[in-house]
């Protein structure tokens, strides 16, 4: 069996962490009866530099022709500090999400025992946290009408949702809840926004079909607080695009490092797997980036796209072993640390030893 993987390392630390994840997948190829063929493509700032576009046609084609996509990171400070830039790396990511119909972004948030001390939050508050955020990814304010007036004295962004957009991700979230603790929290701002009122209406309606699932509702400002004070109360969080963007970065703090969180973006066709940490430009080329979130994203791909639960679990266990053995990068232990490559090699070897 051969699976075709589109590999999009992207910008900043993306290529460095991707390199380590591919090493791990090469070992899986070697040890199982499945083989992976990797085809690399440009995206983001690096694609603008070469092709003049952040999501070029050749990348589109590669993604469409693949069984899954592994994505590193996108973004470059030279665009962040230029509000007048006509073209931006992030546009490539948004276009890709829309083009591939990746409407649900699945972001699991789990604490690792070996990392409890690394979190800025108290151990007894975070220990045992295990929830997953279903973030809508192709609608809302990210994709609504927007504009800036010619005199640059006013600008607008529109948040809009259709019932269909809300329904399809809600069903995914309810199905996931059935496999877990059967609790869903819809995070919205229904005391102010009409789009949020529509979300509530539809989620209430859909919940009748999943009578085993307990549904609760939280305004996003309150949710931002509860995620930090009571993270153990959550099981599945369902939310719209921008609220999901913000609360998942917030939630990553619970685990002790942003460098630990993988994610999956799923839709009707091919799925995409990426770490949530972003391009971390300050660390680029220094060999200090944490490769674990990227490696865990590859594990998530094996599980969700290829039904390779055993191999996926071996990778997850190897990452946990690296944490237990304190074989970690600087973000986790800034006295005793190893390079991106050393951590990647350690995990690869551990994976190999478990077959
Ligand atoms: C993310 C990122 C993106 C987003 C940016 C880079 C456009 O922050 O994947 O969370 O806001 O969706
Ligand atoms: Mn984000």
mmCIF file of C-alpha atoms and ligand atoms in Angstrom, residues 71 74-75 90-91 93-94 97 105 107 135 137 142 241 244-246 248-249 263 274-276 278, ligand 1:
data_model
loop_
_atom_site.group_PDB
_atom_site.id
_atom_site.type_symbol
_atom_site.label_atom_id
_atom_site.label_comp_id
_atom_site.label_asym_id
_atom_site.label_seq_id
_atom_site.Cartn_x
_atom_site.Cartn_y
_atom_site.Cartn_z
ATOM 1 C CA UNK A 71 1.666 21.291 6.713
ATOM 2 C CA UNK A 74 2.993 30.038 7.573
ATOM 3 C CA UNK A 75 3.924 33.665 8.205
ATOM 4 C CA UNK A 90 -1.663 33.889 5.452
ATOM 5 C CA UNK A 91 -3.853 34.361 2.368
ATOM 6 C CA UNK A 93 -3.466 29.197 4.107
ATOM 7 C CA UNK A 94 -6.972 30.671 3.974
ATOM 8 C CA UNK A 97 -8.659 25.827 3.516
ATOM 9 C CA UNK A 105 -10.349 22.215 12.516
ATOM 10 C CA UNK A 107 -7.532 20.720 18.040
ATOM 11 C CA UNK A 135 -13.252 25.101 15.290
ATOM 12 C CA UNK A 137 -12.589 26.891 9.551
ATOM 13 C CA UNK A 142 -12.286 35.332 8.146
ATOM 14 C CA UNK A 241 -13.763 30.393 13.281
ATOM 15 C CA UNK A 244 -11.745 28.979 17.964
ATOM 16 C CA UNK A 245 -8.533 30.599 16.785
ATOM 17 C CA UNK A 246 -8.216 32.597 19.975
ATOM 18 C CA UNK A 248 -7.029 27.300 21.139
ATOM 19 C CA UNK A 249 -3.921 29.459 21.477
ATOM 20 C CA UNK A 263 -4.288 19.580 14.758
ATOM 21 C CA UNK A 274 -0.457 20.750 11.150
ATOM 22 C CA UNK A 275 0.983 21.867 14.478
ATOM 23 C CA UNK A 276 -0.863 24.866 15.905
ATOM 24 C CA UNK A 278 2.852 28.838 13.770
HETATM 25 C C1 LIG B 1 -4.109 29.293 12.872
HETATM 26 C C2 LIG B 1 -3.412 30.556 12.446
HETATM 27 C C3 LIG B 1 -4.112 31.081 11.208
HETATM 28 C C4 LIG B 1 -5.543 31.393 11.583
HETATM 29 C C5 LIG B 1 -3.437 32.293 10.555
HETATM 30 C C6 LIG B 1 -1.982 32.043 10.255
HETATM 31 C C7 LIG B 1 -4.186 32.750 9.335
HETATM 32 O O1 LIG B 1 -3.377 31.476 13.469
HETATM 33 O O2 LIG B 1 -4.109 28.322 12.104
HETATM 34 O O3 LIG B 1 -4.637 29.261 13.982
HETATM 35 O O4 LIG B 1 -5.815 32.462 12.133
HETATM 36 O O5 LIG B 1 -6.401 30.563 11.327
#
